[in-house]
Amino acid sequence: MGIAKGAGRLLGLGLAALACGPLAAAGRTQAAPERKLKIINVGITNDPGTVSPLSVNNIMAYYASSILFMPLSAESLEEGFITRLAESITTEDNRTFIIKVNRNVRWTDGLPVTSDDVIFTMNTFANPAVGIPDPSAYRIIAGTDESGLYPRGAGGLSGVRRIDNYTLSVETKYPLTLAIFNLNISSMLRVIPKHILENEAPEGILACPFFQKPHVSNGPFTFKEYAPSQYLSLEANDDYFLGRPKIDRLNFKILSGPQIAAQLESGEIDMNYPGVGNIPADDYERISGLPHIRTTRGKPSTVQVLFYNNRIIDRVAVRQAMDLAIDRPGILRNVFKGEAFITRTPVSNRIEYWNEEAARYTYDPERARRILAESGWDLSTKLTFLVPTGNNTRERVCTIIAENFKAIGLNVVIERADFPTTMSRIGRHDYGISIVGMPANPFNAVRNLRYYADSKDAHTGYSNPRMDELLDRINTSVDSAVLKAAYYEAQELIAEEAPVSGVYSELVLRAVNKRVRYGDLEDFGALRDLEQWDITE
């Protein structure tokens, strides 16, 4: 703990120098006292790896890029979706969606954000020459293939049309609810500046220097500095359309779980970011008792899900045996002291169409051994268990699960990697087993399902025509009864064929320093009002 705290102080001093160095130097030559900068430091365990909207492969990268480059809409637990870059998003037939860009939003170089920027961004995501890691959300747009890309040589999305400087239309292949459109397109599209990037060759835009240090953006904070595995530092956008943020700097410090606990205690960070910056369960009681910290226990949200590489573990029986071998009762008792949501399926009980029966789990290692023996699986086959570092509780759980798998005869070897590397390898199917936190979305779970159950782009390599039919039905239906039936069956199919195994969702401790007057990281829409965050010095 002492080492973690000492390392944290060095990092804190580095961030303070970033924030105050130039002003401090200026203060020595001026008589007037300088204003003390308002800074909030947030502890995270997940390194974003990038701030580029085009290269996102993990949830923290999505959060970071969304602060710099606003999405068209943002999630809100109270309101579903609220507009951000978009002034409005409407449809009369659930096929053609009209997007009006807010005329008050400007790039930090003073130019207005227009419909041309939105169209340029959409075309960049769907351009087959660019090589976006996951463009599949765009496959709902007319003119794209099943990967979400437009045909080579087409020059752009045929389903996207410019109406005027601030208005565009998006035509979909089939009827969609506005919620599905917002979920897949509006809330995910972080708009980039056409006037800065239009001359970049599509083949090289992902590696463009602009995305290493973006000097033009449109969100509440602008980019200052990113040091991989150390911190991401952002500063207030003086010309943000909702008003200049009340704080001057927002720093995300990349720490281990124990370091987050230690630096909350020391005051070196002001809050943790639940889901991407969890406090180890063993530290909950101590942190909850600190006089300068206010804490709340979260609800089940992000479900930690075991991903099985179905291209390697290609027998349903083997995956079923692995699911039966997971000692979820022991994990609940020994790791979480009974305070966690434990599940067999990869969805939270907070989604509207949660199938409680499908989520029921069984721990039966003897039955698992029998199934494994009957499957004919070669027990000498090495299965690499790729475990992302940073989240100490998750690492502890993975050690238990690896022992559970070994106990039924499997040859499992743990390999650890940082989070960006882990996600990149999962995307390339370069793993045997891994674990990913899948955030609950109370509005619709289909976005998560796509990552592990859709035969067109699942990172598990799972393929089942019936599941594809169910996902199509979920995407295209506007009938609640049809949606419920499809969701229920999809969860039953996952429980039956085990392309993945849900394990647990922490009732995460959310800790905030009491000097933070306004600002909290709620489960949904946490960053939508950053301009209002403030502290009392």
Coordinates of C-alpha atoms in Angstrom, one line a residue:
M1 CA 0.0 0.0 0.0
G2 CA 2.9 2.4 0.8
I3 CA 4.4 1.8 -2.6
A4 CA 1.1 2.5 -4.3
K5 CA 0.6 5.7 -2.4
G6 CA 4.2 6.9 -3.1
A7 CA 3.8 6.2 -6.8
G8 CA 0.5 8.0 -6.7
R9 CA 2.1 11.1 -5.2
L10 CA 4.7 11.2 -8.0
L11 CA 1.9 11.0 -10.6
G12 CA -0.1 13.6 -8.7
L13 CA 2.9 16.0 -8.7
G14 CA 3.3 15.4 -12.4
L15 CA -0.3 16.2 -13.1
A16 CA -0.1 19.3 -10.9
A17 CA 2.9 20.5 -12.9
L18 CA 1.0 20.0 -16.1
A19 CA -1.9 22.0 -14.7
C20 CA 0.0 24.8 -12.9
G21 CA 3.6 25.0 -14.3
P22 CA 3.1 27.7 -16.9
L23 CA 0.8 29.8 -14.7
A24 CA 3.2 29.5 -11.8
A25 CA 6.0 30.8 -13.9
A26 CA 3.9 33.7 -15.1
G27 CA 3.0 34.5 -11.5
R28 CA 6.7 35.2 -10.6
T29 CA 6.7 38.1 -13.1
Q30 CA 3.3 39.6 -12.3
A31 CA 2.2 41.4 -9.2
A32 CA -1.4 40.1 -9.4
P33 CA -2.0 36.8 -7.7
E34 CA -3.0 34.0 -10.0
R35 CA -6.3 32.1 -9.6
K36 CA -5.9 28.6 -8.3
L37 CA -6.9 26.1 -10.9
K38 CA -9.9 23.8 -10.1
I39 CA -8.9 20.2 -10.8
I40 CA -10.7 17.0 -10.5
N41 CA -8.7 13.7 -10.5
V42 CA -10.6 10.5 -11.4
G43 CA -9.1 7.1 -10.7
I44 CA -9.5 4.4 -13.4
T45 CA -8.0 0.9 -13.9
N46 CA -8.8 0.7 -17.6
D47 CA -6.3 2.5 -19.8
P48 CA -8.2 3.9 -22.8
G49 CA -5.3 3.3 -25.1
T50 CA -6.5 6.1 -27.4
V51 CA -8.7 9.2 -27.6
S52 CA -9.5 8.6 -31.3
P53 CA -13.2 8.0 -32.0
L54 CA -12.1 5.8 -34.9
S55 CA -10.0 3.4 -33.0
V56 CA -12.1 2.6 -29.9
N57 CA -12.0 -1.0 -28.7
N58 CA -12.9 -0.6 -25.0
I59 CA -15.4 1.4 -22.9
M60 CA -12.9 3.8 -21.4
A61 CA -11.7 4.8 -24.9
Y62 CA -15.4 5.4 -25.8
Y63 CA -15.8 7.6 -22.7
A64 CA -12.6 9.6 -23.4
S65 CA -13.3 10.2 -27.0
S66 CA -16.9 11.2 -26.2
I67 CA -15.6 14.0 -24.0
L68 CA -13.6 15.5 -26.8
F69 CA -15.9 14.7 -29.7
M70 CA -19.5 14.9 -28.8
P71 CA -21.9 12.2 -29.9
L72 CA -25.2 13.2 -31.5
S73 CA -27.1 12.0 -28.4
A74 CA -26.2 10.8 -24.9
E75 CA -27.7 8.1 -22.6
S76 CA -29.7 9.3 -19.7
L77 CA -31.3 6.9 -17.1
E78 CA -34.1 9.4 -16.5
E79 CA -34.9 10.4 -20.1
G80 CA -33.5 7.6 -22.2
F81 CA -31.5 9.7 -24.6
I82 CA -30.8 13.4 -24.6
T83 CA -29.5 15.4 -27.5
R84 CA -26.0 16.7 -27.5
L85 CA -24.5 17.6 -30.9
A86 CA -27.9 17.1 -32.4
E87 CA -30.6 19.6 -31.8
S88 CA -33.2 17.0 -32.6
I89 CA -33.5 13.5 -34.1
T90 CA -36.9 12.6 -35.5
T91 CA -38.7 10.1 -37.7
E92 CA -42.2 9.7 -39.1
D93 CA -41.9 6.3 -40.6
N94 CA -39.1 4.6 -38.6
R95 CA -37.1 4.3 -41.8
T96 CA -35.9 7.8 -42.5
F97 CA -34.3 9.7 -39.5
I98 CA -33.9 13.5 -39.7
I99 CA -30.9 14.9 -37.8
K100 CA -30.7 18.6 -37.1
V101 CA -27.2 19.7 -35.9
N102 CA -27.2 22.3 -33.1
R103 CA -26.1 25.6 -34.7
N104 CA -24.5 26.8 -31.5
V105 CA -21.8 24.1 -31.5
R106 CA -18.4 25.1 -32.8
W107 CA -15.1 23.5 -33.2
T108 CA -12.4 24.8 -30.9
D109 CA -10.8 26.6 -33.9
G110 CA -14.0 28.7 -34.2
L111 CA -15.6 27.0 -37.2
P112 CA -19.2 25.7 -36.9
V113 CA -19.9 22.0 -36.6
T114 CA -22.2 21.2 -39.6
S115 CA -24.0 18.4 -41.3
D116 CA -21.0 18.0 -43.5
D117 CA -18.9 17.0 -40.4
V118 CA -21.5 14.4 -39.4
I119 CA -21.7 12.9 -43.0
F120 CA -17.9 12.9 -43.2
T121 CA -17.7 11.0 -39.9
M122 CA -20.3 8.4 -41.0
N123 CA -18.6 7.9 -44.3
T124 CA -15.2 7.4 -42.6
F125 CA -16.6 4.8 -40.2
A126 CA -18.3 2.9 -43.1
N127 CA -15.4 3.2 -45.6
P128 CA -13.9 -0.2 -46.3
A129 CA -10.5 1.3 -47.0
V130 CA -10.2 2.8 -43.5
G131 CA -10.3 -0.4 -41.4
I132 CA -12.4 0.7 -38.5
P133 CA -12.1 -2.0 -35.7
D134 CA -15.9 -2.5 -35.5
P135 CA -18.2 -0.7 -38.0
S136 CA -21.0 -3.3 -37.6
A137 CA -23.4 -0.8 -36.0
Y138 CA -23.6 0.9 -39.5
R139 CA -25.1 -2.2 -41.1
I140 CA -28.6 -0.9 -40.3
I141 CA -28.0 2.0 -42.7
A142 CA -29.2 1.6 -46.3
G143 CA -26.4 0.8 -48.7
T144 CA -24.1 -1.1 -46.3
D145 CA -23.2 -4.7 -46.2
E146 CA -23.5 -7.0 -43.2
S147 CA -20.2 -5.7 -41.8
G148 CA -21.5 -2.1 -41.9
L149 CA -19.4 -1.0 -44.8
Y150 CA -20.4 0.6 -48.1
P151 CA -19.2 -0.9 -51.4
R152 CA -15.7 -0.1 -52.5
G153 CA -15.8 2.7 -55.0
A154 CA -19.2 3.9 -53.9
G155 CA -17.7 7.1 -52.4
G156 CA -20.0 7.1 -49.4
L157 CA -23.2 5.9 -47.7
S158 CA -26.1 5.9 -50.1
G159 CA -28.5 6.0 -47.2
V160 CA -27.1 9.3 -45.8
R161 CA -28.1 12.5 -47.5
R162 CA -27.3 16.2 -46.9
I163 CA -30.3 18.4 -46.7
D164 CA -28.6 21.7 -45.7
N165 CA -25.7 23.0 -43.6
Y166 CA -27.3 21.7 -40.4
T167 CA -29.6 19.0 -41.5
L168 CA -29.2 15.5 -42.9
S169 CA -31.2 12.3 -43.3
V170 CA -30.3 8.7 -42.6
E171 CA -32.3 5.9 -44.3
T172 CA -32.2 2.5 -42.6
K173 CA -32.7 -0.9 -44.3
Y174 CA -35.8 -1.7 -42.3
P175 CA -38.0 0.0 -39.7
L176 CA -36.3 0.8 -36.4
T177 CA -37.5 2.3 -33.2
L178 CA -35.9 5.7 -32.4
A179 CA -34.3 4.0 -29.3
I180 CA -32.5 1.5 -31.5
F181 CA -31.3 4.2 -33.9
N182 CA -30.1 6.3 -30.9
L183 CA -28.4 3.2 -29.4
N184 CA -26.6 2.1 -32.5
I185 CA -25.9 5.4 -34.3
S186 CA -26.6 8.6 -32.5
S187 CA -25.0 7.8 -29.1
M188 CA -22.0 6.0 -30.7
L189 CA -21.1 8.5 -33.4
R190 CA -18.4 10.9 -32.1
V191 CA -18.2 13.5 -34.8
I192 CA -14.7 14.5 -36.1
P193 CA -13.8 17.7 -38.0
K194 CA -14.0 17.3 -41.8
H195 CA -12.0 20.5 -42.4
I196 CA -9.0 19.0 -40.5
L197 CA -9.1 15.4 -41.8
E198 CA -10.7 15.5 -45.3
N199 CA -7.3 15.4 -47.1
E200 CA -6.1 12.4 -45.2
A201 CA -5.9 9.2 -47.2
P202 CA -8.5 6.8 -45.9
E203 CA -5.9 4.0 -45.7
G204 CA -3.8 6.1 -43.2
I205 CA -6.4 8.1 -41.3
L206 CA -6.4 5.7 -38.2
A207 CA -2.7 6.5 -37.8
C208 CA -3.1 10.2 -38.5
P209 CA -1.0 12.4 -36.1
F210 CA -4.1 14.4 -35.3
F211 CA -5.5 11.5 -33.2
Q212 CA -2.3 11.3 -31.2
K213 CA -2.9 14.8 -29.9
P214 CA -6.2 16.3 -31.3
H215 CA -5.9 20.1 -31.3
V216 CA -9.5 20.7 -32.6
S217 CA -12.5 19.2 -30.8
N218 CA -16.0 20.2 -29.8
G219 CA -16.7 18.8 -26.4
P220 CA -16.6 20.3 -22.9
F221 CA -12.9 19.5 -22.5
T222 CA -10.0 19.7 -24.8
F223 CA -7.0 17.4 -25.1
K224 CA -3.9 18.2 -23.0
E225 CA -1.8 15.1 -22.6
Y226 CA -2.0 11.3 -22.6
A227 CA 0.7 9.1 -21.1
P228 CA -0.2 5.4 -21.6
S229 CA -0.6 3.5 -18.4
Q230 CA -0.3 6.7 -16.4
Y231 CA -2.9 9.4 -17.1
L232 CA -5.1 11.3 -19.5
S233 CA -5.2 15.1 -18.9
L234 CA -8.0 17.3 -20.3
E235 CA -8.6 21.0 -19.9
A236 CA -11.8 23.1 -20.1
N237 CA -13.1 24.3 -23.5
D238 CA -13.6 28.0 -23.0
D239 CA -16.1 28.1 -25.9
Y240 CA -18.2 25.0 -25.1
F241 CA -21.8 25.6 -26.3
L242 CA -23.3 24.9 -22.9
G243 CA -20.9 27.2 -21.2
R244 CA -17.3 26.9 -20.0
P245 CA -16.9 24.1 -17.5
K246 CA -16.6 25.2 -13.9
I247 CA -13.4 23.2 -13.4
D248 CA -10.2 23.9 -15.3
R249 CA -8.8 20.4 -15.5
L250 CA -10.1 16.9 -15.6
N251 CA -7.5 14.2 -15.1
F252 CA -8.0 10.4 -15.4
K253 CA -5.3 8.6 -13.5
I254 CA -4.6 5.0 -14.5
L255 CA -4.1 3.0 -11.4
S256 CA -4.5 -0.4 -9.9
G257 CA -7.5 -1.1 -7.7
P258 CA -5.4 -0.9 -4.4
Q259 CA -3.8 2.4 -5.7
I260 CA -7.3 3.8 -6.2
A261 CA -8.2 3.0 -2.6
A262 CA -5.0 4.4 -1.3
Q263 CA -5.3 7.6 -3.3
L264 CA -8.9 8.1 -2.3
E265 CA -7.7 7.9 1.2
S266 CA -4.8 10.3 0.7
G267 CA -6.9 12.8 -1.4
E268 CA -4.8 12.4 -4.5
I269 CA -7.8 11.4 -6.5
D270 CA -11.3 12.8 -6.0
M271 CA -13.4 9.8 -7.1
N272 CA -13.2 6.4 -8.7
Y273 CA -15.0 5.6 -12.0
P274 CA -17.2 2.5 -11.3
G275 CA -17.0 -0.1 -14.1
V276 CA -13.6 1.1 -15.3
G277 CA -12.1 2.1 -11.9
N278 CA -13.4 -0.3 -9.3
I279 CA -12.2 -0.3 -5.7
P280 CA -11.3 -3.8 -4.5
A281 CA -14.0 -5.4 -2.4
D282 CA -11.6 -5.9 0.5
D283 CA -11.2 -2.1 0.8
Y284 CA -14.9 -1.2 0.8
E285 CA -15.3 -1.0 4.6
R286 CA -12.2 1.2 5.0
I287 CA -13.1 3.6 2.2
S288 CA -16.7 3.8 3.4
G289 CA -15.4 4.9 6.8
L290 CA -13.3 7.8 5.6
P291 CA -14.6 11.2 6.9
H292 CA -13.7 13.1 3.7
I293 CA -15.4 10.6 1.4
R294 CA -19.0 10.0 0.6
T295 CA -19.9 6.6 -0.7
T296 CA -22.8 4.8 -2.3
R297 CA -23.2 1.1 -3.3
G298 CA -24.2 0.7 -6.9
K299 CA -26.7 -1.6 -8.4
P300 CA -25.8 -4.6 -10.7
S301 CA -24.6 -2.9 -13.9
T302 CA -21.5 -4.2 -15.7
V303 CA -21.5 -8.0 -15.9
Q304 CA -18.2 -9.7 -16.1
V305 CA -18.5 -12.2 -18.8
L306 CA -16.2 -15.1 -19.7
F307 CA -15.6 -15.2 -23.5
Y308 CA -14.8 -18.6 -24.9
N309 CA -13.1 -18.7 -28.3
N310 CA -15.6 -20.9 -30.0
R311 CA -13.2 -21.5 -32.9
I312 CA -10.9 -23.3 -30.4
I313 CA -13.5 -24.6 -27.9
D314 CA -15.8 -25.6 -30.7
R315 CA -17.9 -28.2 -28.8
V316 CA -21.0 -27.1 -26.9
A317 CA -20.5 -29.9 -24.4
V318 CA -17.0 -28.6 -23.4
R319 CA -18.4 -25.1 -22.9
Q320 CA -21.3 -26.5 -20.9
A321 CA -18.8 -28.4 -18.7
M322 CA -16.8 -25.2 -18.2
D323 CA -19.9 -23.3 -17.2
L324 CA -20.8 -26.0 -14.6
A325 CA -17.3 -25.9 -13.2
I326 CA -17.4 -22.2 -12.2
D327 CA -17.7 -22.0 -8.5
R328 CA -20.0 -19.0 -8.5
P329 CA -21.3 -19.7 -4.9
G330 CA -17.7 -19.6 -3.7
I331 CA -16.9 -16.4 -5.6
L332 CA -20.0 -14.8 -4.1
R333 CA -19.1 -15.9 -0.6
N334 CA -15.3 -15.5 -0.5
V335 CA -14.7 -12.5 -2.8
F336 CA -17.8 -10.4 -2.4
K337 CA -19.0 -11.5 1.1
G338 CA -22.4 -12.2 -0.4
E339 CA -22.8 -8.7 -2.0
A340 CA -22.8 -9.2 -5.7
F341 CA -25.1 -10.2 -8.6
I342 CA -24.2 -13.7 -9.7
T343 CA -25.5 -15.0 -13.1
R344 CA -25.1 -17.6 -15.8
T345 CA -26.0 -15.3 -18.7
P346 CA -24.1 -12.2 -19.7
V347 CA -26.9 -9.6 -19.0
S348 CA -27.8 -7.7 -15.9
N349 CA -31.1 -8.0 -14.1
R350 CA -31.5 -4.2 -14.8
I351 CA -32.4 -4.7 -18.5
E352 CA -36.1 -4.6 -19.3
Y353 CA -36.2 -8.1 -20.8
W354 CA -34.0 -10.0 -18.3
N355 CA -34.8 -13.8 -18.3
E356 CA -34.4 -14.8 -14.7
E357 CA -34.8 -18.5 -15.4
A358 CA -32.0 -18.5 -18.0
A359 CA -29.7 -16.7 -15.6
R360 CA -30.0 -19.5 -12.9
Y361 CA -26.6 -21.2 -12.5
T362 CA -25.5 -24.6 -11.3
Y363 CA -22.1 -25.5 -9.7
D364 CA -21.5 -29.2 -10.3
P365 CA -17.8 -30.1 -11.0
E366 CA -18.5 -33.8 -10.9
R367 CA -21.1 -33.5 -13.7
A368 CA -18.7 -31.2 -15.5
R369 CA -16.0 -33.9 -15.5
R370 CA -18.4 -36.5 -16.9
I371 CA -19.6 -34.2 -19.7
L372 CA -16.0 -33.4 -20.5
A373 CA -15.0 -37.0 -20.6
E374 CA -18.0 -37.9 -22.8
S375 CA -17.2 -35.0 -25.2
G376 CA -13.9 -36.6 -26.3
W377 CA -12.0 -33.3 -25.7
D378 CA -8.2 -33.7 -25.7
L379 CA -7.3 -32.7 -22.2
S380 CA -3.7 -31.8 -23.2
T381 CA -5.1 -28.9 -25.4
K382 CA -3.6 -25.7 -24.0
L383 CA -6.2 -23.0 -23.3
T384 CA -4.8 -19.5 -22.8
F385 CA -6.8 -17.6 -20.3
L386 CA -6.2 -14.0 -21.2
V387 CA -6.8 -11.8 -18.1
P388 CA -6.8 -8.0 -18.4
T389 CA -4.8 -6.3 -15.6
G390 CA -5.9 -3.4 -13.4
N391 CA -9.1 -4.6 -11.9
N392 CA -7.8 -6.6 -8.9
T393 CA -11.1 -8.1 -8.0
R394 CA -11.6 -9.4 -11.5
E395 CA -8.0 -10.8 -11.5
R396 CA -8.7 -12.6 -8.2
V397 CA -11.9 -14.1 -9.6
C398 CA -10.1 -15.2 -12.8
T399 CA -7.5 -17.0 -10.6
I400 CA -10.4 -18.9 -8.9
I401 CA -12.0 -19.8 -12.2
A402 CA -8.7 -21.0 -13.7
E403 CA -8.4 -23.4 -10.8
N404 CA -12.0 -24.5 -11.3
F405 CA -11.2 -25.4 -14.9
K406 CA -8.0 -27.2 -13.9
A407 CA -10.0 -29.2 -11.3
I408 CA -12.1 -30.8 -14.1
G409 CA -9.0 -31.6 -16.1
L410 CA -8.6 -28.7 -18.5
N411 CA -5.1 -27.4 -19.4
V412 CA -5.6 -23.7 -18.6
V413 CA -2.7 -21.2 -18.4
I414 CA -3.3 -17.6 -17.3
E415 CA -1.7 -14.9 -19.4
R416 CA -2.1 -11.2 -18.3
A417 CA -2.1 -8.1 -20.5
D418 CA -3.2 -4.5 -20.2
F419 CA -6.8 -3.8 -21.2
P420 CA -6.2 -2.3 -24.7
T421 CA -4.0 -5.3 -25.6
T422 CA -6.6 -7.7 -24.2
M423 CA -9.4 -6.2 -26.2
S424 CA -7.3 -6.1 -29.4
R425 CA -6.5 -9.8 -29.0
I426 CA -10.1 -10.7 -28.3
G427 CA -11.0 -8.8 -31.5
R428 CA -8.5 -10.9 -33.4
H429 CA -9.7 -14.2 -31.7
D430 CA -6.1 -14.5 -30.3
Y431 CA -7.1 -16.2 -27.0
G432 CA -8.7 -19.3 -25.6
I433 CA -10.7 -17.8 -22.7
S434 CA -10.9 -14.2 -21.6
I435 CA -13.1 -12.0 -19.5
V436 CA -14.9 -8.7 -20.5
G437 CA -17.1 -6.4 -18.5
M438 CA -20.3 -5.9 -20.5
P439 CA -22.1 -2.7 -19.3
A440 CA -25.8 -3.1 -18.8
N441 CA -28.0 -0.9 -21.0
P442 CA -31.5 -0.5 -19.7
F443 CA -32.7 0.8 -23.0
N444 CA -31.7 -2.2 -25.1
A445 CA -29.1 -5.0 -24.8
V446 CA -28.7 -5.8 -28.4
R447 CA -25.5 -3.8 -28.7
N448 CA -23.8 -6.2 -26.2
L449 CA -25.3 -9.3 -27.8
R450 CA -23.6 -8.4 -31.1
Y451 CA -20.2 -8.8 -29.5
Y452 CA -20.6 -12.4 -28.4
A453 CA -23.5 -13.9 -30.2
D454 CA -23.8 -12.5 -33.7
S455 CA -22.3 -14.8 -36.3
K456 CA -21.3 -11.8 -38.5
D457 CA -18.9 -10.2 -36.1
A458 CA -19.0 -11.9 -32.6
H459 CA -15.6 -11.8 -30.9
T460 CA -16.3 -15.3 -29.7
G461 CA -16.6 -16.8 -33.1
Y462 CA -20.0 -18.1 -32.2
S463 CA -22.4 -18.8 -35.0
N464 CA -26.0 -20.0 -34.9
P465 CA -28.6 -19.1 -37.5
R466 CA -31.4 -19.1 -35.0
M467 CA -29.5 -16.5 -32.8
D468 CA -29.0 -14.3 -35.9
E469 CA -32.8 -14.5 -36.6
L470 CA -33.5 -13.4 -33.0
L471 CA -31.0 -10.5 -33.2
D472 CA -32.5 -9.3 -36.5
R473 CA -36.0 -9.5 -34.8
I474 CA -34.7 -7.4 -31.9
N475 CA -33.2 -4.8 -34.2
T476 CA -36.3 -4.5 -36.4
S477 CA -39.3 -4.9 -34.1
V478 CA -41.2 -2.1 -32.6
D479 CA -43.6 -4.5 -30.7
S480 CA -42.8 -4.9 -27.0
A481 CA -44.2 -8.5 -26.9
V482 CA -42.1 -9.5 -29.9
L483 CA -39.0 -8.0 -28.3
K484 CA -39.6 -9.7 -25.0
A485 CA -40.0 -13.1 -26.7
A486 CA -36.9 -12.6 -28.8
Y487 CA -34.8 -11.5 -25.8
Y488 CA -35.9 -14.3 -23.6
E489 CA -35.2 -16.9 -26.3
A490 CA -31.8 -15.4 -27.0
Q491 CA -30.8 -15.7 -23.3
E492 CA -32.1 -19.2 -23.2
L493 CA -30.0 -20.1 -26.2
I494 CA -26.9 -18.6 -24.6
A495 CA -27.5 -20.6 -21.5
E496 CA -27.9 -23.7 -23.5
E497 CA -24.9 -23.4 -25.9
A498 CA -22.6 -21.4 -23.6
P499 CA -20.8 -19.2 -26.2
V500 CA -20.0 -17.1 -23.1
S501 CA -20.6 -17.5 -19.4
G502 CA -21.9 -14.6 -17.2
V503 CA -20.2 -14.6 -13.9
Y504 CA -20.8 -11.6 -11.6
S505 CA -21.7 -8.0 -11.4
E506 CA -20.2 -6.0 -8.5
L507 CA -22.4 -3.8 -6.4
V508 CA -19.6 -1.3 -7.0
L509 CA -18.6 1.1 -4.3
R510 CA -18.8 4.7 -5.7
A511 CA -16.6 7.0 -3.7
V512 CA -16.4 10.8 -4.1
N513 CA -14.3 13.3 -2.1
K514 CA -16.6 15.7 -0.3
R515 CA -14.8 18.7 -1.8
V516 CA -16.6 17.8 -5.1
R517 CA -19.6 20.1 -4.9
Y518 CA -21.2 18.7 -8.1
G519 CA -20.1 15.7 -10.1
D520 CA -20.7 12.0 -9.9
L521 CA -20.2 9.0 -12.1
E522 CA -23.6 7.4 -12.3
D523 CA -24.1 4.1 -14.2
F524 CA -25.7 5.7 -17.3
G525 CA -25.0 9.1 -18.9
A526 CA -22.3 9.8 -16.3
L527 CA -20.4 12.4 -18.5
R528 CA -23.3 14.2 -20.0
D529 CA -23.1 17.3 -17.7
L530 CA -19.3 17.7 -17.2
E531 CA -19.6 21.4 -17.7
Q532 CA -21.5 21.6 -14.3
W533 CA -18.9 19.7 -12.3
D534 CA -17.4 21.8 -9.5
I535 CA -15.4 21.7 -6.3
T536 CA -15.1 23.6 -3.1
E537 CA -11.6 24.6 -2.2

